[in-house]
PDB file of C-alpha atoms in Angstrom:
ATOM      1  CA  UNK O   1      30.104   4.638  -3.493  1.00  0.00           C
ATOM      2  CA  UNK O   2      27.783   7.494  -4.335  1.00  0.00           C
ATOM      3  CA  UNK O   3      24.228   6.350  -4.013  1.00  0.00           C
ATOM      4  CA  UNK O   4      20.599   6.935  -3.126  1.00  0.00           C
ATOM      5  CA  UNK O   5      19.694   5.602   0.320  1.00  0.00           C
ATOM      6  CA  UNK O   6      16.192   5.055   1.589  1.00  0.00           C
ATOM      7  CA  UNK O   7      15.269   4.433   5.194  1.00  0.00           C
ATOM      8  CA  UNK O   8      13.714   2.389   6.489  1.00  0.00           C
ATOM      9  CA  UNK O   9      13.513  -0.477   3.980  1.00  0.00           C
ATOM     10  CA  UNK O  10      10.282  -1.657   5.559  1.00  0.00           C
ATOM     11  CA  UNK O  11       7.782   0.515   7.394  1.00  0.00           C
ATOM     12  CA  UNK O  12       4.592  -0.543   9.102  1.00  0.00           C
ATOM     13  CA  UNK O  13       2.063   2.016  10.245  1.00  0.00           C
ATOM     14  CA  UNK O  14      -1.509   2.059  11.380  1.00  0.00           C
ATOM     15  CA  UNK O  15      -4.437   3.254   9.355  1.00  0.00           C
ATOM     16  CA  UNK O  16      -4.575   7.041   9.716  1.00  0.00           C
ATOM     17  CA  UNK O  17      -1.285   7.369  11.594  1.00  0.00           C
ATOM     18  CA  UNK O  18       1.146   9.814   9.939  1.00  0.00           C
ATOM     19  CA  UNK O  19       4.336   8.316   8.573  1.00  0.00           C
ATOM     20  CA  UNK O  20       7.508   9.791   7.103  1.00  0.00           C
ATOM     21  CA  UNK O  21       9.840   8.076   4.687  1.00  0.00           C
ATOM     22  CA  UNK O  22      13.314   9.411   4.093  1.00  0.00           C
ATOM     23  CA  UNK O  23      15.752   9.538   1.220  1.00  0.00           C
ATOM     24  CA  UNK O  24      19.333  10.739   1.130  1.00  0.00           C
ATOM     25  CA  UNK O  25      21.792  10.994  -1.719  1.00  0.00           C
ATOM     26  CA  UNK O  26      25.528  11.357  -2.011  1.00  0.00           C
ATOM     27  CA  UNK O  27      25.375  12.094  -5.749  1.00  0.00           C
ATOM     28  CA  UNK O  28      24.853  15.852  -5.273  1.00  0.00           C
ATOM     29  CA  UNK O  29      22.070  15.716  -7.857  1.00  0.00           C
ATOM     30  CA  UNK O  30      19.793  18.717  -8.013  1.00  0.00           C
ATOM     31  CA  UNK O  31      16.597  16.820  -8.875  1.00  0.00           C
ATOM     32  CA  UNK O  32      14.934  14.387  -6.459  1.00  0.00           C
ATOM     33  CA  UNK O  33      11.803  12.360  -7.161  1.00  0.00           C
ATOM     34  CA  UNK O  34       9.307  10.294  -5.186  1.00  0.00           C
ATOM     35  CA  UNK O  35       7.488   7.434  -6.863  1.00  0.00           C
ATOM     36  CA  UNK O  36       4.816   5.032  -5.676  1.00  0.00           C
ATOM     37  CA  UNK O  37       4.986   1.486  -7.008  1.00  0.00           C
ATOM     38  CA  UNK O  38       2.289  -1.089  -6.411  1.00  0.00           C
ATOM     39  CA  UNK O  39       2.703  -4.796  -7.009  1.00  0.00           C
ATOM     40  CA  UNK O  40       3.351  -5.716 -10.646  1.00  0.00           C
ATOM     41  CA  UNK O  41       2.978  -2.105 -11.763  1.00  0.00           C
ATOM     42  CA  UNK O  42       5.348   0.533 -13.016  1.00  0.00           C
ATOM     43  CA  UNK O  43       6.534   3.328 -10.722  1.00  0.00           C
ATOM     44  CA  UNK O  44       4.147   6.267 -10.638  1.00  0.00           C
ATOM     45  CA  UNK O  45       5.584   9.729 -10.058  1.00  0.00           C
ATOM     46  CA  UNK O  46       4.153  11.559  -7.044  1.00  0.00           C
ATOM     47  CA  UNK O  47       6.254  14.725  -7.101  1.00  0.00           C
ATOM     48  CA  UNK O  48       9.760  16.009  -7.605  1.00  0.00           C
ATOM     49  CA  UNK O  49      12.061  18.780  -6.486  1.00  0.00           C
ATOM     50  CA  UNK O  50      14.155  20.698  -8.953  1.00  0.00           C
ATOM     51  CA  UNK O  51      16.575  22.181  -6.408  1.00  0.00           C
ATOM     52  CA  UNK O  52      14.093  23.770  -3.975  1.00  0.00           C
ATOM     53  CA  UNK O  53      11.362  24.096  -6.551  1.00  0.00           C
ATOM     54  CA  UNK O  54       8.574  21.631  -5.670  1.00  0.00           C
ATOM     55  CA  UNK O  55       6.545  20.082  -8.503  1.00  0.00           C
ATOM     56  CA  UNK O  56       3.447  18.092  -7.668  1.00  0.00           C
ATOM     57  CA  UNK O  57       1.816  15.702 -10.123  1.00  0.00           C
ATOM     58  CA  UNK O  58      -1.795  16.599 -10.810  1.00  0.00           C
ATOM     59  CA  UNK O  59      -3.180  13.290  -9.549  1.00  0.00           C
ATOM     60  CA  UNK O  60      -1.073  13.004  -6.397  1.00  0.00           C
ATOM     61  CA  UNK O  61      -3.434  12.906  -3.407  1.00  0.00           C
ATOM     62  CA  UNK O  62      -3.299  15.803  -0.942  1.00  0.00           C
ATOM     63  CA  UNK O  63      -2.507  13.200   1.685  1.00  0.00           C
ATOM     64  CA  UNK O  64       1.044  13.034   0.290  1.00  0.00           C
ATOM     65  CA  UNK O  65       3.505  15.815   0.971  1.00  0.00           C
ATOM     66  CA  UNK O  66       7.228  16.247   0.657  1.00  0.00           C
ATOM     67  CA  UNK O  67      10.065  18.238   2.179  1.00  0.00           C
ATOM     68  CA  UNK O  68      13.566  18.855   0.952  1.00  0.00           C
ATOM     69  CA  UNK O  69      15.542  20.649   3.656  1.00  0.00           C
ATOM     70  CA  UNK O  70      18.808  20.502   1.710  1.00  0.00           C
ATOM     71  CA  UNK O  71      20.355  19.007  -1.429  1.00  0.00           C
ATOM     72  CA  UNK O  72      21.043  15.660   0.174  1.00  0.00           C
ATOM     73  CA  UNK O  73      17.755  14.846   1.885  1.00  0.00           C
ATOM     74  CA  UNK O  74      14.157  14.511   0.820  1.00  0.00           C
ATOM     75  CA  UNK O  75      11.191  13.278   2.864  1.00  0.00           C
ATOM     76  CA  UNK O  76       7.815  11.841   1.944  1.00  0.00           C
ATOM     77  CA  UNK O  77       5.079  12.531   4.492  1.00  0.00           C
ATOM     78  CA  UNK O  78       1.809  10.634   4.374  1.00  0.00           C
ATOM     79  CA  UNK O  79      -0.556  12.468   6.669  1.00  0.00           C
ATOM     80  CA  UNK O  80      -3.321   9.907   7.073  1.00  0.00           C
ATOM     81  CA  UNK O  81      -2.374   6.637   5.399  1.00  0.00           C
ATOM     82  CA  UNK O  82      -5.175   4.544   4.023  1.00  0.00           C
ATOM     83  CA  UNK O  83      -5.089   0.878   3.074  1.00  0.00           C
ATOM     84  CA  UNK O  84      -4.673   1.889  -0.555  1.00  0.00           C
ATOM     85  CA  UNK O  85      -1.390   3.620   0.251  1.00  0.00           C
ATOM     86  CA  UNK O  86       0.351   0.324   0.957  1.00  0.00           C
ATOM     87  CA  UNK O  87       3.056   0.181  -1.699  1.00  0.00           C
ATOM     88  CA  UNK O  88       6.761   0.458  -2.408  1.00  0.00           C
ATOM     89  CA  UNK O  89       7.939   4.066  -2.319  1.00  0.00           C
ATOM     90  CA  UNK O  90      10.947   4.834  -4.463  1.00  0.00           C
ATOM     91  CA  UNK O  91      13.220   7.836  -4.337  1.00  0.00           C
ATOM     92  CA  UNK O  92      15.291   8.807  -7.354  1.00  0.00           C
ATOM     93  CA  UNK O  93      17.723  11.549  -8.294  1.00  0.00           C
ATOM     94  CA  UNK O  94      19.119  13.040 -11.475  1.00  0.00           C
ATOM     95  CA  UNK O  95      21.504  15.812 -12.451  1.00  0.00           C
ATOM     96  CA  UNK O  96      19.135  17.460 -14.887  1.00  0.00           C
ATOM     97  CA  UNK O  97      15.634  16.401 -15.589  1.00  0.00           C
ATOM     98  CA  UNK O  98      16.753  14.807 -18.845  1.00  0.00           C
ATOM     99  CA  UNK O  99      19.406  12.533 -17.437  1.00  0.00           C
ATOM    100  CA  UNK O 100      18.796   8.944 -16.293  1.00  0.00           C
ATOM    101  CA  UNK O 101      17.363   8.790 -12.839  1.00  0.00           C
ATOM    102  CA  UNK O 102      19.195   6.870 -10.140  1.00  0.00           C
ATOM    103  CA  UNK O 103      16.892   4.976  -7.802  1.00  0.00           C
ATOM    104  CA  UNK O 104      17.151   3.876  -4.210  1.00  0.00           C
ATOM    105  CA  UNK O 105      15.974   0.418  -3.200  1.00  0.00           C
ATOM    106  CA  UNK O 106      12.705   1.751  -1.858  1.00  0.00           C
ATOM    107  CA  UNK O 107      10.703   1.605   1.345  1.00  0.00           C
ATOM    108  CA  UNK O 108       7.929  -0.953   1.453  1.00  0.00           C
ATOM    109  CA  UNK O 109       5.046   0.538   3.403  1.00  0.00           C
ATOM    110  CA  UNK O 110       2.423  -1.658   5.041  1.00  0.00           C
ATOM    111  CA  UNK O 111      -0.764  -0.324   6.604  1.00  0.00           C
ATOM    112  CA  UNK O 112      -2.435  -2.174   9.477  1.00  0.00           C
TER     113      UNK O 112
ATOM    114  CA  UNK U   1       0.313   6.288 -20.045  1.00  0.00           C
ATOM    115  CA  UNK U   2      -1.786   4.529 -17.469  1.00  0.00           C
ATOM    116  CA  UNK U   3      -0.513   1.309 -15.947  1.00  0.00           C
ATOM    117  CA  UNK U   4      -3.251  -1.231 -15.633  1.00  0.00           C
ATOM    118  CA  UNK U   5      -3.514  -4.869 -14.723  1.00  0.00           C
ATOM    119  CA  UNK U   6      -2.040  -7.010 -12.020  1.00  0.00           C
ATOM    120  CA  UNK U   7      -0.140  -9.413 -14.222  1.00  0.00           C
ATOM    121  CA  UNK U   8       3.044  -8.501 -15.987  1.00  0.00           C
ATOM    122  CA  UNK U   9       3.703 -10.013 -19.389  1.00  0.00           C
ATOM    123  CA  UNK U  10       6.369 -12.653 -18.967  1.00  0.00           C
ATOM    124  CA  UNK U  11       9.171 -13.691 -21.292  1.00  0.00           C
ATOM    125  CA  UNK U  12      10.712 -17.041 -20.501  1.00  0.00           C
ATOM    126  CA  UNK U  13      14.044 -17.939 -22.126  1.00  0.00           C
ATOM    127  CA  UNK U  14      16.704 -20.578 -21.767  1.00  0.00           C
ATOM    128  CA  UNK U  15      20.041 -19.627 -20.313  1.00  0.00           C
ATOM    129  CA  UNK U  16      22.404 -18.692 -23.120  1.00  0.00           C
ATOM    130  CA  UNK U  17      19.671 -17.660 -25.534  1.00  0.00           C
ATOM    131  CA  UNK U  18      19.145 -14.090 -26.650  1.00  0.00           C
ATOM    132  CA  UNK U  19      16.202 -12.156 -25.203  1.00  0.00           C
ATOM    133  CA  UNK U  20      14.191  -9.426 -26.841  1.00  0.00           C
ATOM    134  CA  UNK U  21      11.897  -7.271 -24.750  1.00  0.00           C
ATOM    135  CA  UNK U  22       9.585  -4.904 -26.562  1.00  0.00           C
ATOM    136  CA  UNK U  23       7.976  -1.647 -25.579  1.00  0.00           C
ATOM    137  CA  UNK U  24       5.502   0.619 -27.309  1.00  0.00           C
ATOM    138  CA  UNK U  25       5.646   4.222 -26.221  1.00  0.00           C
ATOM    139  CA  UNK U  26       2.852   6.712 -26.507  1.00  0.00           C
ATOM    140  CA  UNK U  27       4.190  10.236 -26.953  1.00  0.00           C
ATOM    141  CA  UNK U  28       5.571  11.201 -30.354  1.00  0.00           C
ATOM    142  CA  UNK U  29       7.321  14.125 -28.647  1.00  0.00           C
ATOM    143  CA  UNK U  30       9.438  11.780 -26.519  1.00  0.00           C
ATOM    144  CA  UNK U  31      13.096  12.224 -27.378  1.00  0.00           C
ATOM    145  CA  UNK U  32      14.913  10.249 -24.718  1.00  0.00           C
ATOM    146  CA  UNK U  33      14.357   6.642 -23.727  1.00  0.00           C
ATOM    147  CA  UNK U  34      15.689   4.498 -20.918  1.00  0.00           C
ATOM    148  CA  UNK U  35      15.588   0.828 -20.022  1.00  0.00           C
ATOM    149  CA  UNK U  36      15.557  -0.123 -16.358  1.00  0.00           C
ATOM    150  CA  UNK U  37      15.974  -3.508 -14.692  1.00  0.00           C
ATOM    151  CA  UNK U  38      14.198  -4.125 -11.409  1.00  0.00           C
ATOM    152  CA  UNK U  39      15.029  -7.141  -9.291  1.00  0.00           C
ATOM    153  CA  UNK U  40      12.718  -8.284  -6.539  1.00  0.00           C
ATOM    154  CA  UNK U  41      12.866  -5.990  -3.512  1.00  0.00           C
ATOM    155  CA  UNK U  42      15.124  -3.462  -5.207  1.00  0.00           C
ATOM    156  CA  UNK U  43      14.757  -0.177  -7.022  1.00  0.00           C
ATOM    157  CA  UNK U  44      14.977   0.135 -10.803  1.00  0.00           C
ATOM    158  CA  UNK U  45      18.534  -0.022 -12.085  1.00  0.00           C
ATOM    159  CA  UNK U  46      19.609   1.897 -15.179  1.00  0.00           C
ATOM    160  CA  UNK U  47      20.654  -0.397 -18.042  1.00  0.00           C
ATOM    161  CA  UNK U  48      20.949   1.693 -21.180  1.00  0.00           C
ATOM    162  CA  UNK U  49      19.498   4.805 -22.760  1.00  0.00           C
ATOM    163  CA  UNK U  50      19.044   6.187 -26.243  1.00  0.00           C
ATOM    164  CA  UNK U  51      18.223   9.597 -27.641  1.00  0.00           C
ATOM    165  CA  UNK U  52      15.843  10.117 -30.513  1.00  0.00           C
ATOM    166  CA  UNK U  53      18.599  11.091 -32.948  1.00  0.00           C
ATOM    167  CA  UNK U  54      19.799   7.470 -32.822  1.00  0.00           C
ATOM    168  CA  UNK U  55      18.132   4.206 -33.803  1.00  0.00           C
ATOM    169  CA  UNK U  56      20.521   1.811 -32.130  1.00  0.00           C
ATOM    170  CA  UNK U  57      22.837   1.827 -29.169  1.00  0.00           C
ATOM    171  CA  UNK U  58      24.926  -0.992 -27.773  1.00  0.00           C
ATOM    172  CA  UNK U  59      26.198  -1.688 -24.312  1.00  0.00           C
ATOM    173  CA  UNK U  60      27.736  -4.713 -22.721  1.00  0.00           C
ATOM    174  CA  UNK U  61      25.504  -7.639 -23.795  1.00  0.00           C
ATOM    175  CA  UNK U  62      22.600  -5.236 -24.318  1.00  0.00           C
ATOM    176  CA  UNK U  63      21.358  -3.382 -27.383  1.00  0.00           C
ATOM    177  CA  UNK U  64      18.503  -0.904 -27.570  1.00  0.00           C
ATOM    178  CA  UNK U  65      16.693  -0.315 -30.847  1.00  0.00           C
ATOM    179  CA  UNK U  66      14.433   2.661 -31.442  1.00  0.00           C
ATOM    180  CA  UNK U  67      11.865   2.907 -34.229  1.00  0.00           C
ATOM    181  CA  UNK U  68      10.301   6.343 -34.049  1.00  0.00           C
ATOM    182  CA  UNK U  69       8.029   5.706 -37.002  1.00  0.00           C
ATOM    183  CA  UNK U  70       6.010   3.142 -35.093  1.00  0.00           C
ATOM    184  CA  UNK U  71       6.960   4.375 -31.609  1.00  0.00           C
ATOM    185  CA  UNK U  72       8.621   1.140 -30.658  1.00  0.00           C
ATOM    186  CA  UNK U  73      11.584   0.414 -28.446  1.00  0.00           C
ATOM    187  CA  UNK U  74      13.284  -2.908 -27.852  1.00  0.00           C
ATOM    188  CA  UNK U  75      15.941  -4.243 -25.517  1.00  0.00           C
ATOM    189  CA  UNK U  76      18.051  -7.139 -26.691  1.00  0.00           C
ATOM    190  CA  UNK U  77      20.061  -9.130 -24.173  1.00  0.00           C
ATOM    191  CA  UNK U  78      22.696 -11.420 -25.588  1.00  0.00           C
ATOM    192  CA  UNK U  79      23.529 -14.756 -23.976  1.00  0.00           C
ATOM    193  CA  UNK U  80      20.926 -14.355 -21.254  1.00  0.00           C
ATOM    194  CA  UNK U  81      22.067 -15.395 -17.790  1.00  0.00           C
ATOM    195  CA  UNK U  82      20.096 -16.347 -14.656  1.00  0.00           C
ATOM    196  CA  UNK U  83      21.135 -13.014 -13.145  1.00  0.00           C
ATOM    197  CA  UNK U  84      19.185 -11.265 -15.894  1.00  0.00           C
ATOM    198  CA  UNK U  85      15.920 -12.508 -14.399  1.00  0.00           C
ATOM    199  CA  UNK U  86      14.023  -9.396 -13.356  1.00  0.00           C
ATOM    200  CA  UNK U  87      11.274  -7.024 -14.450  1.00  0.00           C
ATOM    201  CA  UNK U  88      12.318  -4.693 -17.251  1.00  0.00           C
ATOM    202  CA  UNK U  89      10.744  -1.270 -17.715  1.00  0.00           C
ATOM    203  CA  UNK U  90      11.103   1.080 -20.618  1.00  0.00           C
ATOM    204  CA  UNK U  91      10.663   4.779 -19.901  1.00  0.00           C
ATOM    205  CA  UNK U  92      10.086   7.713 -22.256  1.00  0.00           C
ATOM    206  CA  UNK U  93      11.061  11.293 -21.567  1.00  0.00           C
ATOM    207  CA  UNK U  94       9.627  14.441 -23.126  1.00  0.00           C
ATOM    208  CA  UNK U  95       9.324  18.160 -22.431  1.00  0.00           C
ATOM    209  CA  UNK U  96       6.143  19.378 -20.817  1.00  0.00           C
ATOM    210  CA  UNK U  97       4.521  22.771 -21.405  1.00  0.00           C
ATOM    211  CA  UNK U  98       6.278  23.970 -18.265  1.00  0.00           C
ATOM    212  CA  UNK U  99       9.635  23.442 -19.947  1.00  0.00           C
ATOM    213  CA  UNK U 100      10.474  20.665 -17.523  1.00  0.00           C
ATOM    214  CA  UNK U 101      10.912  17.062 -18.546  1.00  0.00           C
ATOM    215  CA  UNK U 102       8.528  14.250 -17.706  1.00  0.00           C
ATOM    216  CA  UNK U 103       9.475  10.585 -17.487  1.00  0.00           C
ATOM    217  CA  UNK U 104       6.774   7.974 -18.020  1.00  0.00           C
ATOM    218  CA  UNK U 105       7.327   4.284 -17.383  1.00  0.00           C
ATOM    219  CA  UNK U 106       5.915   1.512 -19.526  1.00  0.00           C
ATOM    220  CA  UNK U 107       4.087  -1.369 -17.901  1.00  0.00           C
ATOM    221  CA  UNK U 108       7.047  -3.732 -17.571  1.00  0.00           C
ATOM    222  CA  UNK U 109       7.986  -7.220 -18.726  1.00  0.00           C
ATOM    223  CA  UNK U 110       9.104 -10.008 -16.440  1.00  0.00           C
ATOM    224  CA  UNK U 111      12.087 -11.941 -17.815  1.00  0.00           C
ATOM    225  CA  UNK U 112      12.506 -15.475 -16.490  1.00  0.00           C
ATOM    226  CA  UNK U 113      15.704 -17.284 -17.378  1.00  0.00           C
ATOM    227  CA  UNK U 114      15.522 -21.052 -17.222  1.00  0.00           C
ATOM    228  CA  UNK U 115      18.804 -22.800 -16.378  1.00  0.00           C
TER     229      UNK U 115
END
């Protein structure tokens, strides 16, 4: 089945140690999104790629960066994770930016 | 809009009853709306959507109602089942000045189905 796959499902890192989360899709969608979701809150958009065009949300910390080497893969890099970055990170895709987004099951990031 | 608070509003219903989950959206320019279901430990799952040129849309056991006058959206679930227990998010979509679309999630409602 076509889907959005996030690896790993659970990631533990140390305070200040860089970490990379990955997302792949078999839907061939041209838009990919990264969201941060904290407990009992709605997903908050960090940034998205429209094809290779990167769009950063104004309030996304500089600590968060992203790479999209090809249509299928997108990475979230957290350069120096702080305790406040512990959250669920969700990847989503869509065909056009006005179509429903399809979400992966997320990576839960813990910071020690 | 901003998402605040640590406690989701909770709707508790008996199995077999109908559920109605409400959502107020903020942007009068929003023209596309989506309901998502999120089970524990999973990503949001698309349930149903509606465009602003409609006021009602039905799916299997679900109906979305849109009232643009008061900027209100509702999700009705018929014959609620234990498997419907989850957090439900509404989301509104609108065009930004850049010409690209933005999607903003509402704060979510937890649905608990009592057997």
